mmCIF file with all atom_site columns, C-alpha atoms in Angstrom:
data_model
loop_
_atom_site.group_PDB
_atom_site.id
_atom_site.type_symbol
_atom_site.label_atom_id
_atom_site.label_alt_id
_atom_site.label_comp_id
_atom_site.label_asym_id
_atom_site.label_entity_id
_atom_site.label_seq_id
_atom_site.pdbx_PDB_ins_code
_atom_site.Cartn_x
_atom_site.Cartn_y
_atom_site.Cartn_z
_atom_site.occupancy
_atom_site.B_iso_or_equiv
_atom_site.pdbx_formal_charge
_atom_site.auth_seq_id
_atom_site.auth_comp_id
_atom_site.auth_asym_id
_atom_site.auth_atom_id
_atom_site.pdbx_PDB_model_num
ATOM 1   C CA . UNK Z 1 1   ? 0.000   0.000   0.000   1.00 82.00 ? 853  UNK Z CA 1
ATOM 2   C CA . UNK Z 1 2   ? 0.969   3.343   -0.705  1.00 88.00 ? 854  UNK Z CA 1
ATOM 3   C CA . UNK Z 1 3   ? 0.417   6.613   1.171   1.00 93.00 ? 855  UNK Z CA 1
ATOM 4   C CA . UNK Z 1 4   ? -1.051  9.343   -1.317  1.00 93.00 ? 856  UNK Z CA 1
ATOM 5   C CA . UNK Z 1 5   ? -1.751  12.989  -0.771  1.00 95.00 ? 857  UNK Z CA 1
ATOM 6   C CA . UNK Z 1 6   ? -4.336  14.993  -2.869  1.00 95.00 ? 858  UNK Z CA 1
ATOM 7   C CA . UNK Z 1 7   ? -4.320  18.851  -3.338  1.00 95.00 ? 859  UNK Z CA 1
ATOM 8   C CA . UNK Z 1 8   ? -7.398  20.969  -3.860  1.00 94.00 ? 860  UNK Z CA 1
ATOM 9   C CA . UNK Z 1 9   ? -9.756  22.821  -1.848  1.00 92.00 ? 861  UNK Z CA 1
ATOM 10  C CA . UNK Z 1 10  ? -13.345 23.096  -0.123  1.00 94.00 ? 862  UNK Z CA 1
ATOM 11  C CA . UNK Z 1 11  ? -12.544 19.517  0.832   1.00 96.00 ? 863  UNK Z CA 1
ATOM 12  C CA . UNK Z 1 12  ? -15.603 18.304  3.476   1.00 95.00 ? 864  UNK Z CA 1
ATOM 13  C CA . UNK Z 1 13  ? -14.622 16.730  6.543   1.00 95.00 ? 865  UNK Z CA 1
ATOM 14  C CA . UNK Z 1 14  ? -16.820 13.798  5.063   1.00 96.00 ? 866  UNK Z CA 1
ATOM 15  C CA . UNK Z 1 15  ? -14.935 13.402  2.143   1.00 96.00 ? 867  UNK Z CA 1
ATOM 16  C CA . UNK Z 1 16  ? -14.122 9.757   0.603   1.00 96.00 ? 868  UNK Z CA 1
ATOM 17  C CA . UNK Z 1 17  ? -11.830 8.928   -1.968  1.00 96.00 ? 869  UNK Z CA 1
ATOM 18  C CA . UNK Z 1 18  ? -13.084 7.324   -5.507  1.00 95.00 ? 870  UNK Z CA 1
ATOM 19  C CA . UNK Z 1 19  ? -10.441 4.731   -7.432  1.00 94.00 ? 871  UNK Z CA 1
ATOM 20  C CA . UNK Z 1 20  ? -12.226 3.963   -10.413 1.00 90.00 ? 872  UNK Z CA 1
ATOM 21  C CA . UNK Z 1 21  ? -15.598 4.487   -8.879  1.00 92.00 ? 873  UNK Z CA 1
ATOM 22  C CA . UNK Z 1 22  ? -14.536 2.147   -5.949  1.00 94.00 ? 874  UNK Z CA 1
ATOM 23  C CA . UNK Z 1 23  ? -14.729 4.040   -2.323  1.00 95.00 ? 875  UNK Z CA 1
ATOM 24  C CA . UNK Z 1 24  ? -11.807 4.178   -0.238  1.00 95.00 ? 876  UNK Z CA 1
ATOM 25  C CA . UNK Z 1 25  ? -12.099 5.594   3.472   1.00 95.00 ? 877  UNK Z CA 1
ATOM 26  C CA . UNK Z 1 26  ? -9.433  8.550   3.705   1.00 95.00 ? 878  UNK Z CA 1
ATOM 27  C CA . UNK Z 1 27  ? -6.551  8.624   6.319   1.00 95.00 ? 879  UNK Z CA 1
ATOM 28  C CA . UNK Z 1 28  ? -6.513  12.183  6.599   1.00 95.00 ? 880  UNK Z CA 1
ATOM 29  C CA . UNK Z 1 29  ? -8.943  15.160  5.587   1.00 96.00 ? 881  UNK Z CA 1
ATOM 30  C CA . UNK Z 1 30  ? -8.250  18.780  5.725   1.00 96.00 ? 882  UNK Z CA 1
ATOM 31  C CA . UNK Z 1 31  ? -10.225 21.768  3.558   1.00 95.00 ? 883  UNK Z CA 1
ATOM 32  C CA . UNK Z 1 32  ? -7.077  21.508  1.010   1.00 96.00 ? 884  UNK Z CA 1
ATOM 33  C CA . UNK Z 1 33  ? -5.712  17.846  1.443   1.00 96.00 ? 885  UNK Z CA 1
ATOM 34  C CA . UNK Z 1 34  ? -7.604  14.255  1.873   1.00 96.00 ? 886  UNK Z CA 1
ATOM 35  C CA . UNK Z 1 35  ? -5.145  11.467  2.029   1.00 96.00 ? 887  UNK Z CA 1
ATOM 36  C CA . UNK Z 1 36  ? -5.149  8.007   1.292   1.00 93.00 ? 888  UNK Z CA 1
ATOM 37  C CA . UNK Z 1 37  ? -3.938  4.804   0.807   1.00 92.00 ? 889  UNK Z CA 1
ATOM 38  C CA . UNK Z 1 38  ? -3.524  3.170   -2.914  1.00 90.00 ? 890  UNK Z CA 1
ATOM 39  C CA . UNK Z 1 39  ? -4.009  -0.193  -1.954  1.00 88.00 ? 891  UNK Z CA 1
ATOM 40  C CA . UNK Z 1 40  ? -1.406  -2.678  -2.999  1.00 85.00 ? 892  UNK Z CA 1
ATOM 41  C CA . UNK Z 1 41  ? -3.689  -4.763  -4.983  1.00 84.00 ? 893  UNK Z CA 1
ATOM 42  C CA . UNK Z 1 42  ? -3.913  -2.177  -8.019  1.00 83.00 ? 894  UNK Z CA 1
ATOM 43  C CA . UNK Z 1 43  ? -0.619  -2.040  -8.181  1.00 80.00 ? 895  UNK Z CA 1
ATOM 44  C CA . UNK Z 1 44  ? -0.139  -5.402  -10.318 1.00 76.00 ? 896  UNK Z CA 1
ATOM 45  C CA . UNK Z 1 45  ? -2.206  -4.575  -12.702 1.00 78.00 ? 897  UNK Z CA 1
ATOM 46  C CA . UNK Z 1 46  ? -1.003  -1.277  -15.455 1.00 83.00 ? 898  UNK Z CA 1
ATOM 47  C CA . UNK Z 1 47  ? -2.715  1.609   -16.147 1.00 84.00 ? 899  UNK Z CA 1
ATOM 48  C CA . UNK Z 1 48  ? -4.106  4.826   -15.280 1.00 87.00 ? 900  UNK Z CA 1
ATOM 49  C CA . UNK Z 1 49  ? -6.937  4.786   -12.825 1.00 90.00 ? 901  UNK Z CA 1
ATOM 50  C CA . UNK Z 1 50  ? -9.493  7.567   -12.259 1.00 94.00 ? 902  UNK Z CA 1
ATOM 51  C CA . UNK Z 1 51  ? -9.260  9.522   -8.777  1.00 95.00 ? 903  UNK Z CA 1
ATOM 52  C CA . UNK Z 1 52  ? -11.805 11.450  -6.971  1.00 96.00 ? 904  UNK Z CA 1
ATOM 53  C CA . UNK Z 1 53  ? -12.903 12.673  -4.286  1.00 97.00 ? 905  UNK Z CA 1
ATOM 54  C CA . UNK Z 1 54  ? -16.908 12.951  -3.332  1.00 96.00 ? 906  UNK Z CA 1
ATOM 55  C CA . UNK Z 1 55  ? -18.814 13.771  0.120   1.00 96.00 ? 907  UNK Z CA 1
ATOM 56  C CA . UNK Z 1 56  ? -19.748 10.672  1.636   1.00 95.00 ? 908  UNK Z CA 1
ATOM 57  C CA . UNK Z 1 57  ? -23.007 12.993  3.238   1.00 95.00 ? 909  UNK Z CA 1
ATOM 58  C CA . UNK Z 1 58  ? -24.043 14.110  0.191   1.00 95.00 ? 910  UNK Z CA 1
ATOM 59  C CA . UNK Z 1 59  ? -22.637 11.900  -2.760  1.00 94.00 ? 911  UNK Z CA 1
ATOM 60  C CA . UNK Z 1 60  ? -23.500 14.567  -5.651  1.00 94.00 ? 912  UNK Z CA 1
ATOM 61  C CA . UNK Z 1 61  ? -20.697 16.197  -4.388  1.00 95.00 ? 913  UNK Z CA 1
ATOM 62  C CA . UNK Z 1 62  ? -17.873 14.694  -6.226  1.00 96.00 ? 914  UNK Z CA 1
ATOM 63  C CA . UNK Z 1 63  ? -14.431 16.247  -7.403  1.00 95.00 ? 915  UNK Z CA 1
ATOM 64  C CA . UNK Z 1 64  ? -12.960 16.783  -10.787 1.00 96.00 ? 916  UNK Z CA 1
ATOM 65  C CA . UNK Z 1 65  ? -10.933 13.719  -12.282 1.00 96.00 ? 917  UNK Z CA 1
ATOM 66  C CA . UNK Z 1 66  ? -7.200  13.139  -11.608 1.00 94.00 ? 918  UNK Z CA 1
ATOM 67  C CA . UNK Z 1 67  ? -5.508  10.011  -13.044 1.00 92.00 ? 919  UNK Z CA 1
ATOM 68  C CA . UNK Z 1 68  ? -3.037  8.166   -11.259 1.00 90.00 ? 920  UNK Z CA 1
ATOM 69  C CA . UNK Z 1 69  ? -0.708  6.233   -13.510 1.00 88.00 ? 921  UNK Z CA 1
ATOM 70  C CA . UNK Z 1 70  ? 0.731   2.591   -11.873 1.00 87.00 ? 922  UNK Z CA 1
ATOM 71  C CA . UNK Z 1 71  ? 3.369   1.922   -15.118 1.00 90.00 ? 923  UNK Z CA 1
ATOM 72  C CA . UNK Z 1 72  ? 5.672   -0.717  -15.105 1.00 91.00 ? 924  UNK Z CA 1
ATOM 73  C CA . UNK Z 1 73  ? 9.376   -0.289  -13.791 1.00 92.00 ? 925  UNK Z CA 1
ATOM 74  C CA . UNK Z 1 74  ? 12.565  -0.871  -16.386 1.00 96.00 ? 926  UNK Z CA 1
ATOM 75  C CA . UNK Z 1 75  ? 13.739  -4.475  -15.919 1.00 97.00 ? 927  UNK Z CA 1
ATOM 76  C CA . UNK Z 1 76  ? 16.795  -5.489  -14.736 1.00 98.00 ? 928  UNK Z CA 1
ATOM 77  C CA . UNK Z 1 77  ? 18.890  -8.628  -16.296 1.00 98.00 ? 929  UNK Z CA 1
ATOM 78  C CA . UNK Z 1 78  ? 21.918  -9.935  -14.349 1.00 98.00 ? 930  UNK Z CA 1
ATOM 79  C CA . UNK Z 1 79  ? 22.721  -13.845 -15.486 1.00 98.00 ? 931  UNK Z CA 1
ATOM 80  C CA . UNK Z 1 80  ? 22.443  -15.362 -18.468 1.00 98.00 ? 932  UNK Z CA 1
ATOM 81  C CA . UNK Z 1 81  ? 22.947  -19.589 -17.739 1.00 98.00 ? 933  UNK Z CA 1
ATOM 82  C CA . UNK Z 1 82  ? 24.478  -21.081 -20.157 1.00 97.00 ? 934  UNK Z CA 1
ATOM 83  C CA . UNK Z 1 83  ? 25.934  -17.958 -21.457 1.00 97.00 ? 935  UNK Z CA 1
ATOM 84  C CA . UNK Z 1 84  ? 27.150  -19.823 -24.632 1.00 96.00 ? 936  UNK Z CA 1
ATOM 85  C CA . UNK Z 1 85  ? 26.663  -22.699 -27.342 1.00 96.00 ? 937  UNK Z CA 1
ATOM 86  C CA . UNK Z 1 86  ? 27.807  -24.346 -30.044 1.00 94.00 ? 938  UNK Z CA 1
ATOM 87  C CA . UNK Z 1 87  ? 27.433  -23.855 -33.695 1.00 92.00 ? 939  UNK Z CA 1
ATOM 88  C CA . UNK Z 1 88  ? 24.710  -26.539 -35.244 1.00 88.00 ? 940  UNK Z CA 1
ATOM 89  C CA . UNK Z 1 89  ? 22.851  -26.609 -31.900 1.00 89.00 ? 941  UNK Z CA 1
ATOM 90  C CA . UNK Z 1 90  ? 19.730  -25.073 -33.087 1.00 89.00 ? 942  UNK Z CA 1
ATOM 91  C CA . UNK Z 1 91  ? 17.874  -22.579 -30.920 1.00 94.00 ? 943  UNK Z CA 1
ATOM 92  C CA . UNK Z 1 92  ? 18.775  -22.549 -26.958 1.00 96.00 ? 944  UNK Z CA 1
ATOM 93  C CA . UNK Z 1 93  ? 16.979  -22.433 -23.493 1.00 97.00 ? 945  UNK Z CA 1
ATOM 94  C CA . UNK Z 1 94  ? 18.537  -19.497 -21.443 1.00 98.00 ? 946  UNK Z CA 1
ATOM 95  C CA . UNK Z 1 95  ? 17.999  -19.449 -18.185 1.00 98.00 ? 947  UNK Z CA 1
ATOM 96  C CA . UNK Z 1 96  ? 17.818  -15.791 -16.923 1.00 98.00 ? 948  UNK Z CA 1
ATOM 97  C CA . UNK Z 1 97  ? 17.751  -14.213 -13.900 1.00 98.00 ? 949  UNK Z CA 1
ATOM 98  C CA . UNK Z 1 98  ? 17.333  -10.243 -13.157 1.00 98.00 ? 950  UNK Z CA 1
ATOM 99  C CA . UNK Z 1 99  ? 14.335  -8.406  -12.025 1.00 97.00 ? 951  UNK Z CA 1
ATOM 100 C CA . UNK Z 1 100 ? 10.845  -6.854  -12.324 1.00 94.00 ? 952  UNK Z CA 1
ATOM 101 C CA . UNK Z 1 101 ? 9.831   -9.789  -14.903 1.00 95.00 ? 953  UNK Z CA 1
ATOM 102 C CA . UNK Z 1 102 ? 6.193   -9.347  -14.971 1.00 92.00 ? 954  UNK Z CA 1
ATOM 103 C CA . UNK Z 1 103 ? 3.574   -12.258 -16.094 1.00 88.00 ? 955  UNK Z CA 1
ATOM 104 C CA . UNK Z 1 104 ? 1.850   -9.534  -18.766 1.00 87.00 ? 956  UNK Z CA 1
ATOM 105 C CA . UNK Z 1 105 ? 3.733   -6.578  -20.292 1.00 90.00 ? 957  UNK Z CA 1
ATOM 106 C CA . UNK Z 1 106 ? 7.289   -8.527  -19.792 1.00 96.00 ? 958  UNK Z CA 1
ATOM 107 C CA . UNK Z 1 107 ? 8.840   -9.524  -23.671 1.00 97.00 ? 959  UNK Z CA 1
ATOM 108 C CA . UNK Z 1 108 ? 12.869  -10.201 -24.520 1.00 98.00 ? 960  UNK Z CA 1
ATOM 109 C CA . UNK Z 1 109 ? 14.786  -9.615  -27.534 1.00 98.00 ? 961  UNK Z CA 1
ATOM 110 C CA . UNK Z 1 110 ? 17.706  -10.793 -28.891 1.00 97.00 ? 962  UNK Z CA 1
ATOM 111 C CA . UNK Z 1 111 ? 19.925  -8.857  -31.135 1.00 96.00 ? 963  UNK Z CA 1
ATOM 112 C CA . UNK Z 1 112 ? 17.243  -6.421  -31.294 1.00 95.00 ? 964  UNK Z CA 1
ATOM 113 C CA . UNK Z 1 113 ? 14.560  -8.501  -32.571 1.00 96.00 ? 965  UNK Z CA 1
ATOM 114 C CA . UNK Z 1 114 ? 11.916  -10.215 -30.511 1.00 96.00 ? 966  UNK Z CA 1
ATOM 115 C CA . UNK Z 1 115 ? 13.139  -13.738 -28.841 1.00 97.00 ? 967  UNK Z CA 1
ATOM 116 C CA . UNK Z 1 116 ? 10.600  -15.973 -27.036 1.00 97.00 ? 968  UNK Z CA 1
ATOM 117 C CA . UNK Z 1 117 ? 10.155  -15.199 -23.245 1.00 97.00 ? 969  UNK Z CA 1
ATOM 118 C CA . UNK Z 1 118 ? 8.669   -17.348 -20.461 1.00 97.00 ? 970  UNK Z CA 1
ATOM 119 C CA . UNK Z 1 119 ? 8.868   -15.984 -16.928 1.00 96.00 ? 971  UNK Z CA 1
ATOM 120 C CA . UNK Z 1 120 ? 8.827   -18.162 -14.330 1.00 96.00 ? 972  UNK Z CA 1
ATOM 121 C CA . UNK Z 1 121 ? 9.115   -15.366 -11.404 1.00 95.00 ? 973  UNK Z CA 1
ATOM 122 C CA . UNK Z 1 122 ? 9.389   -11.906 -10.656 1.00 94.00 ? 974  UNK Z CA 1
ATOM 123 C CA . UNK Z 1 123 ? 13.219  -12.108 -11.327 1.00 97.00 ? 975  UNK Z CA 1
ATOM 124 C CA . UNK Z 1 124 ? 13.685  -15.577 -13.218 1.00 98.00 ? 976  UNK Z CA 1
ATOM 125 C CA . UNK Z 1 125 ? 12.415  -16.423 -16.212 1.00 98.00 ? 977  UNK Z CA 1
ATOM 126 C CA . UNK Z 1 126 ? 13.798  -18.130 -20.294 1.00 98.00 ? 978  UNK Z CA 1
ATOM 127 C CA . UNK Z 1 127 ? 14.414  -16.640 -23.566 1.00 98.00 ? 979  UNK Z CA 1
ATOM 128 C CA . UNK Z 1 128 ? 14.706  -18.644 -26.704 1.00 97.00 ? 980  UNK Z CA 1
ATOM 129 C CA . UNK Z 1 129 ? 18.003  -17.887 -28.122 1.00 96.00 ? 981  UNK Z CA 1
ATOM 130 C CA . UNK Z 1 130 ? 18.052  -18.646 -32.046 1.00 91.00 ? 982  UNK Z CA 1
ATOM 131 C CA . UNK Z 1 131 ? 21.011  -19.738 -32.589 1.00 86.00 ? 983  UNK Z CA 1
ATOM 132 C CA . UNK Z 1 132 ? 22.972  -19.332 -35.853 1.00 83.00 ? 984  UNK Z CA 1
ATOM 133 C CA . UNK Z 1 133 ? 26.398  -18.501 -37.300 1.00 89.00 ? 985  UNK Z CA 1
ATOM 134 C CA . UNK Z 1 134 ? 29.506  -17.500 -34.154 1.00 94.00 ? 986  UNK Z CA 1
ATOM 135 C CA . UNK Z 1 135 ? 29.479  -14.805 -32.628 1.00 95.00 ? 987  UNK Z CA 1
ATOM 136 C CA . UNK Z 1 136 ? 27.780  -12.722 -30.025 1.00 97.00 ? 988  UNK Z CA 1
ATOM 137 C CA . UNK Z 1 137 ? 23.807  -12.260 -29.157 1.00 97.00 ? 989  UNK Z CA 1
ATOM 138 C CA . UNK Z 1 138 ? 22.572  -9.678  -26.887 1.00 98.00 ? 990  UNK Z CA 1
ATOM 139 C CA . UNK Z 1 139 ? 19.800  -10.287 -24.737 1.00 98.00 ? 991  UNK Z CA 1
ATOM 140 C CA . UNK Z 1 140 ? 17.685  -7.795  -23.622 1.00 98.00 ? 992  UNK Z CA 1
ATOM 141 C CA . UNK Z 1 141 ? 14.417  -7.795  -21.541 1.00 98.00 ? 993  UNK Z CA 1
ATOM 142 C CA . UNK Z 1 142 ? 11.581  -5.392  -22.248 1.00 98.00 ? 994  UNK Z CA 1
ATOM 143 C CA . UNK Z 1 143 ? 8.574   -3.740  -20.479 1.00 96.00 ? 995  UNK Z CA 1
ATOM 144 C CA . UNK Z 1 144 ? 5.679   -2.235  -22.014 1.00 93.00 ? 996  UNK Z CA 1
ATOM 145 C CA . UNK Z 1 145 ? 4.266   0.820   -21.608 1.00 89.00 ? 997  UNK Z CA 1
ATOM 146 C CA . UNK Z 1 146 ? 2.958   2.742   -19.434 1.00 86.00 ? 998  UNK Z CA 1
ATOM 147 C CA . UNK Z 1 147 ? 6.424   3.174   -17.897 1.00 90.00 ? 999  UNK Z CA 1
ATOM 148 C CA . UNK Z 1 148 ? 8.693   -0.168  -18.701 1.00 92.00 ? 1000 UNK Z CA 1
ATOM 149 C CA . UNK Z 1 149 ? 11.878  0.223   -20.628 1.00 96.00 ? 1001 UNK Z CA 1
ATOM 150 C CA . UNK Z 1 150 ? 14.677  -2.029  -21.879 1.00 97.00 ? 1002 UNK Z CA 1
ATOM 151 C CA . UNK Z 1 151 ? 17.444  -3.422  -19.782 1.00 98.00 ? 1003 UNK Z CA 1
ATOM 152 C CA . UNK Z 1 152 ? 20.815  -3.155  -20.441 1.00 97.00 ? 1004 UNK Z CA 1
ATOM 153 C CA . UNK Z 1 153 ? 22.337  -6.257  -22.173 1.00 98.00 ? 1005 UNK Z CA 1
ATOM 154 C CA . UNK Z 1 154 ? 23.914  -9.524  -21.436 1.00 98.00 ? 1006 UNK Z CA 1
ATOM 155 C CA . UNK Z 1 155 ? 25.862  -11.274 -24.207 1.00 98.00 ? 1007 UNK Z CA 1
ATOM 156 C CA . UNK Z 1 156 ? 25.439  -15.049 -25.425 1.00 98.00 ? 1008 UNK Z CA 1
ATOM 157 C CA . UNK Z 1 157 ? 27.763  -16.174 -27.068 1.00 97.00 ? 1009 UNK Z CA 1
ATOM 158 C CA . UNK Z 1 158 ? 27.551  -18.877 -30.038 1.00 95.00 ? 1010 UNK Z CA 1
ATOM 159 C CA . UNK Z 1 159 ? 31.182  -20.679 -30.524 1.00 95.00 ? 1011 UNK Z CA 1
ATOM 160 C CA . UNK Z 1 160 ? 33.047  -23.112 -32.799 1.00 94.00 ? 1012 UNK Z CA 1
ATOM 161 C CA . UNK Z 1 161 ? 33.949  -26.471 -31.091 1.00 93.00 ? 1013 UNK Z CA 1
ATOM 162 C CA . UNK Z 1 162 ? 37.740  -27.293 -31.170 1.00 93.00 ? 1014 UNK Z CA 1
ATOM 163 C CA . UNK Z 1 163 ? 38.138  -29.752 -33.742 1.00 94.00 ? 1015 UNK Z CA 1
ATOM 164 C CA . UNK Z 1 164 ? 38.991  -33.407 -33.330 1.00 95.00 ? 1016 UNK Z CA 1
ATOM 165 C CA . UNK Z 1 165 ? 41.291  -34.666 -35.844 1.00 95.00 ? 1017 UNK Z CA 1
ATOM 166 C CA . UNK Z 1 166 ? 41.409  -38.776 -35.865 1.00 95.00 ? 1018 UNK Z CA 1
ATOM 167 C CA . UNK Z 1 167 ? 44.370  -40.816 -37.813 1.00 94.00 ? 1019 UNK Z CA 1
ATOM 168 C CA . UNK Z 1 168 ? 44.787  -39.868 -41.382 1.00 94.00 ? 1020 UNK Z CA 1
ATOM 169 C CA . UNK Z 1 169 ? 44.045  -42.119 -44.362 1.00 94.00 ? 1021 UNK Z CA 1
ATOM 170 C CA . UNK Z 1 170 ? 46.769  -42.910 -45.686 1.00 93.00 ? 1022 UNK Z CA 1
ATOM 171 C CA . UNK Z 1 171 ? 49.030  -42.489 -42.273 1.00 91.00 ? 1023 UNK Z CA 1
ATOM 172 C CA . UNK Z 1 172 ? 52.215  -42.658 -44.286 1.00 90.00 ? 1024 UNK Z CA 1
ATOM 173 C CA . UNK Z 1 173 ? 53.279  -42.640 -47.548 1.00 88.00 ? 1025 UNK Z CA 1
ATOM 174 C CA . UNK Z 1 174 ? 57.193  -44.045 -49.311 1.00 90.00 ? 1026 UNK Z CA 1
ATOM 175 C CA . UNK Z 1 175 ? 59.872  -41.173 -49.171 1.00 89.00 ? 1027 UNK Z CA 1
ATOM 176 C CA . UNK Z 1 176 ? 60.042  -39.606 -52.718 1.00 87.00 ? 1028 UNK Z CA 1
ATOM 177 C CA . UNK Z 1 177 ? 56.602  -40.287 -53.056 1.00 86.00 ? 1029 UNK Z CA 1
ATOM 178 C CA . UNK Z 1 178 ? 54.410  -37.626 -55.547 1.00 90.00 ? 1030 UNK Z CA 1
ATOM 179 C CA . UNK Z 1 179 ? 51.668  -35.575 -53.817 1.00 88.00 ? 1031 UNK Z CA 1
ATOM 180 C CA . UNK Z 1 180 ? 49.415  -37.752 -52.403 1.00 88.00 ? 1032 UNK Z CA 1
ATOM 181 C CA . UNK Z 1 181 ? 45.162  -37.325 -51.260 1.00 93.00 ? 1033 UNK Z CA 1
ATOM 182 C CA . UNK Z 1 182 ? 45.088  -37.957 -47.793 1.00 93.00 ? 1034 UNK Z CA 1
ATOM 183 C CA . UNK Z 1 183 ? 41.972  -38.152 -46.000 1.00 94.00 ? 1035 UNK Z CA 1
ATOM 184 C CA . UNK Z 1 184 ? 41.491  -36.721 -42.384 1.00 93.00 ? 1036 UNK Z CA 1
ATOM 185 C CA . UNK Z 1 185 ? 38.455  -38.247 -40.277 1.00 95.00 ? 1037 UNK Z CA 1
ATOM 186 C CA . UNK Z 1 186 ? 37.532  -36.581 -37.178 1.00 94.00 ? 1038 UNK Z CA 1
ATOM 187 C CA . UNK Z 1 187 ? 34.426  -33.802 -36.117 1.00 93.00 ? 1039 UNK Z CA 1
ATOM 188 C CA . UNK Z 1 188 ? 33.654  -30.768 -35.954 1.00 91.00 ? 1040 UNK Z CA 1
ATOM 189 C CA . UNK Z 1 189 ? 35.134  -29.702 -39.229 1.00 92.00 ? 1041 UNK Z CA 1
ATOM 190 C CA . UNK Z 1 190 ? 33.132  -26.578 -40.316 1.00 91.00 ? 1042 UNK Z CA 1
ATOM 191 C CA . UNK Z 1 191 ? 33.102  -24.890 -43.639 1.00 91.00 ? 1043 UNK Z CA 1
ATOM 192 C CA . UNK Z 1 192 ? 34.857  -22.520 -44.842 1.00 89.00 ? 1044 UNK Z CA 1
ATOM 193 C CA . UNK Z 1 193 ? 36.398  -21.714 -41.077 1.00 91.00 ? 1045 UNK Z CA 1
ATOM 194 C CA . UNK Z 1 194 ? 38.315  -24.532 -40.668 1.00 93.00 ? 1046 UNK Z CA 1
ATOM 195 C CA . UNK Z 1 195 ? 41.758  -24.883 -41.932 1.00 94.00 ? 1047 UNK Z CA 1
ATOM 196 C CA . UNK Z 1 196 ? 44.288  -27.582 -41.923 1.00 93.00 ? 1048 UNK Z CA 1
ATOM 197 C CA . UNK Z 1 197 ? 48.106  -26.577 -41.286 1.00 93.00 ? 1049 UNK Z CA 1
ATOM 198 C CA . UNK Z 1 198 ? 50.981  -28.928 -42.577 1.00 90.00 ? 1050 UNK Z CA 1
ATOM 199 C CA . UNK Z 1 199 ? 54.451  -28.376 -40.921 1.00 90.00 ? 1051 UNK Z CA 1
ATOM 200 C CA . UNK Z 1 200 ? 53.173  -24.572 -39.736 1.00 91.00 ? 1052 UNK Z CA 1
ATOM 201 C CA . UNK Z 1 201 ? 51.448  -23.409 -42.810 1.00 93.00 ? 1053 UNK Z CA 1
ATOM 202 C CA . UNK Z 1 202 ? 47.700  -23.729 -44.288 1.00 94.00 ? 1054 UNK Z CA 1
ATOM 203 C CA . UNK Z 1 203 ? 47.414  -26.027 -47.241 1.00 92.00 ? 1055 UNK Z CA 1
ATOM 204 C CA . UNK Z 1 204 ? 44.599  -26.608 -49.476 1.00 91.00 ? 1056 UNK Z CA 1
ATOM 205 C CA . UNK Z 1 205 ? 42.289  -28.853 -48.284 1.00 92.00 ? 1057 UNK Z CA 1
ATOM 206 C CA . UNK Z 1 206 ? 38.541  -29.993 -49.483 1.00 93.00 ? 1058 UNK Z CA 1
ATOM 207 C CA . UNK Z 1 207 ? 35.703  -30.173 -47.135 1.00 93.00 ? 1059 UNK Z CA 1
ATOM 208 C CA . UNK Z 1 208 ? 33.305  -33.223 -47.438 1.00 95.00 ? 1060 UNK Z CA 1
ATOM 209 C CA . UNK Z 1 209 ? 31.176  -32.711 -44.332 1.00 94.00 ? 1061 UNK Z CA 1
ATOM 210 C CA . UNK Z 1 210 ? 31.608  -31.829 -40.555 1.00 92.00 ? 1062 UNK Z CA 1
ATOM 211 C CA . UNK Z 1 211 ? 33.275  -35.280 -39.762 1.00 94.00 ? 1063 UNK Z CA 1
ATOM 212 C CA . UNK Z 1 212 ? 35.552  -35.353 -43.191 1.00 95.00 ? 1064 UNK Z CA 1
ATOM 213 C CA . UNK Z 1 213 ? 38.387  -33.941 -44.763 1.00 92.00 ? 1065 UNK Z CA 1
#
């Protein structure tokens, strides 16, 4: 609940307060001040609701309309768990955690375009990270209007796996011999990033798939 002061004048000593045409008893009345409490309950749901204030003796006596505005907060992010995958995975579950995640009005994005959000609690909650070439994704969580914002960002990350090169085919060849095709087995080969080194230098190589060279 929150304590709430309104201004005006030729305020009865009878006065009530109206939220949305809903009475609330005052907790303070004055000719130029009734206050009251905004009960807690509004609070989780957005929006601008309708304030008045009317004679409880004579209820054709009611104020003009003032609107109070409950708006949702910016959100904080803190964690992103994992922070990082693999190319080839497909699209991953992230595990956030943060604050002010709200059930309605709460969205993510990633890279600046909208990424699937399911909150779990106020400050946990998982986006839908589509994953796609290396490199890095920011996350960011949203809320709407009225108020809301956009946090600042936490980075996934989408890496190569180190490759795993298994015994070539042929493993040896006569000295003197003339150039010879030599296949490499092994995983996580990816075109065109990986690159084969003979004796410290690149060499041509072809790529059959992500287990073949």
């Amino acid at each position: 609940d929150t304590p709430v002061e309104l201004e005006g004048g030729v305020f009865p000593g009878t006065s009530e307060v109206l939220i949305g045409g809903v009475p609330y008893v005052p907790t303070g009345v004055t000719p130029s001040e009734v206050d009251f409490t905004f009960p807690a309950a509004l609070f989780a749901i957005p929006g601008s609701y309708p304030v008045r204030v009317r004679d409880s003796a004579d209820p054709a006596r009611v104020s003009n309309v003032r609107l109070f505005a409950v708006a949702f907060p910016v959100p904080v992010l803190d964690t992103l768990d994992p922070a990082f995958a693999y190319v080839g995975e497909g699209a991953a579950a992230v595990d956030v955690t943060g604050d002010r995640f709200f059930a309605s009005g709460t969205t993510a994005t990633v890279n600046g375009g909208g990424a699937a959000f399911a909150r779990t609690s106020l400050t946990t909650g998982v986006v839908t990270v589509a994953t796609g070439e290396a490199g890095d994704y920011e996350v960011r969580i949203v809320n709407a209007s009225p108020g809301g914002g956009t946090s600042s960002a936490q980075t996934f990350q989408v890496r190569y796996r180190t490759p795993v090169l298994d015994a070539p085919i042929p493993a040896s060849a006569p000295l003197d011999s003339p150039d010879t095709e030599v296949t490499l087995p092994g995983a996580y080969f990816y075109d065109p990033e990986t690159v084969v080194w003979l004796d410290g230098s690149p060499i041509a190589h072809e790529f059959v798939d992500d287990e073949t060279l």
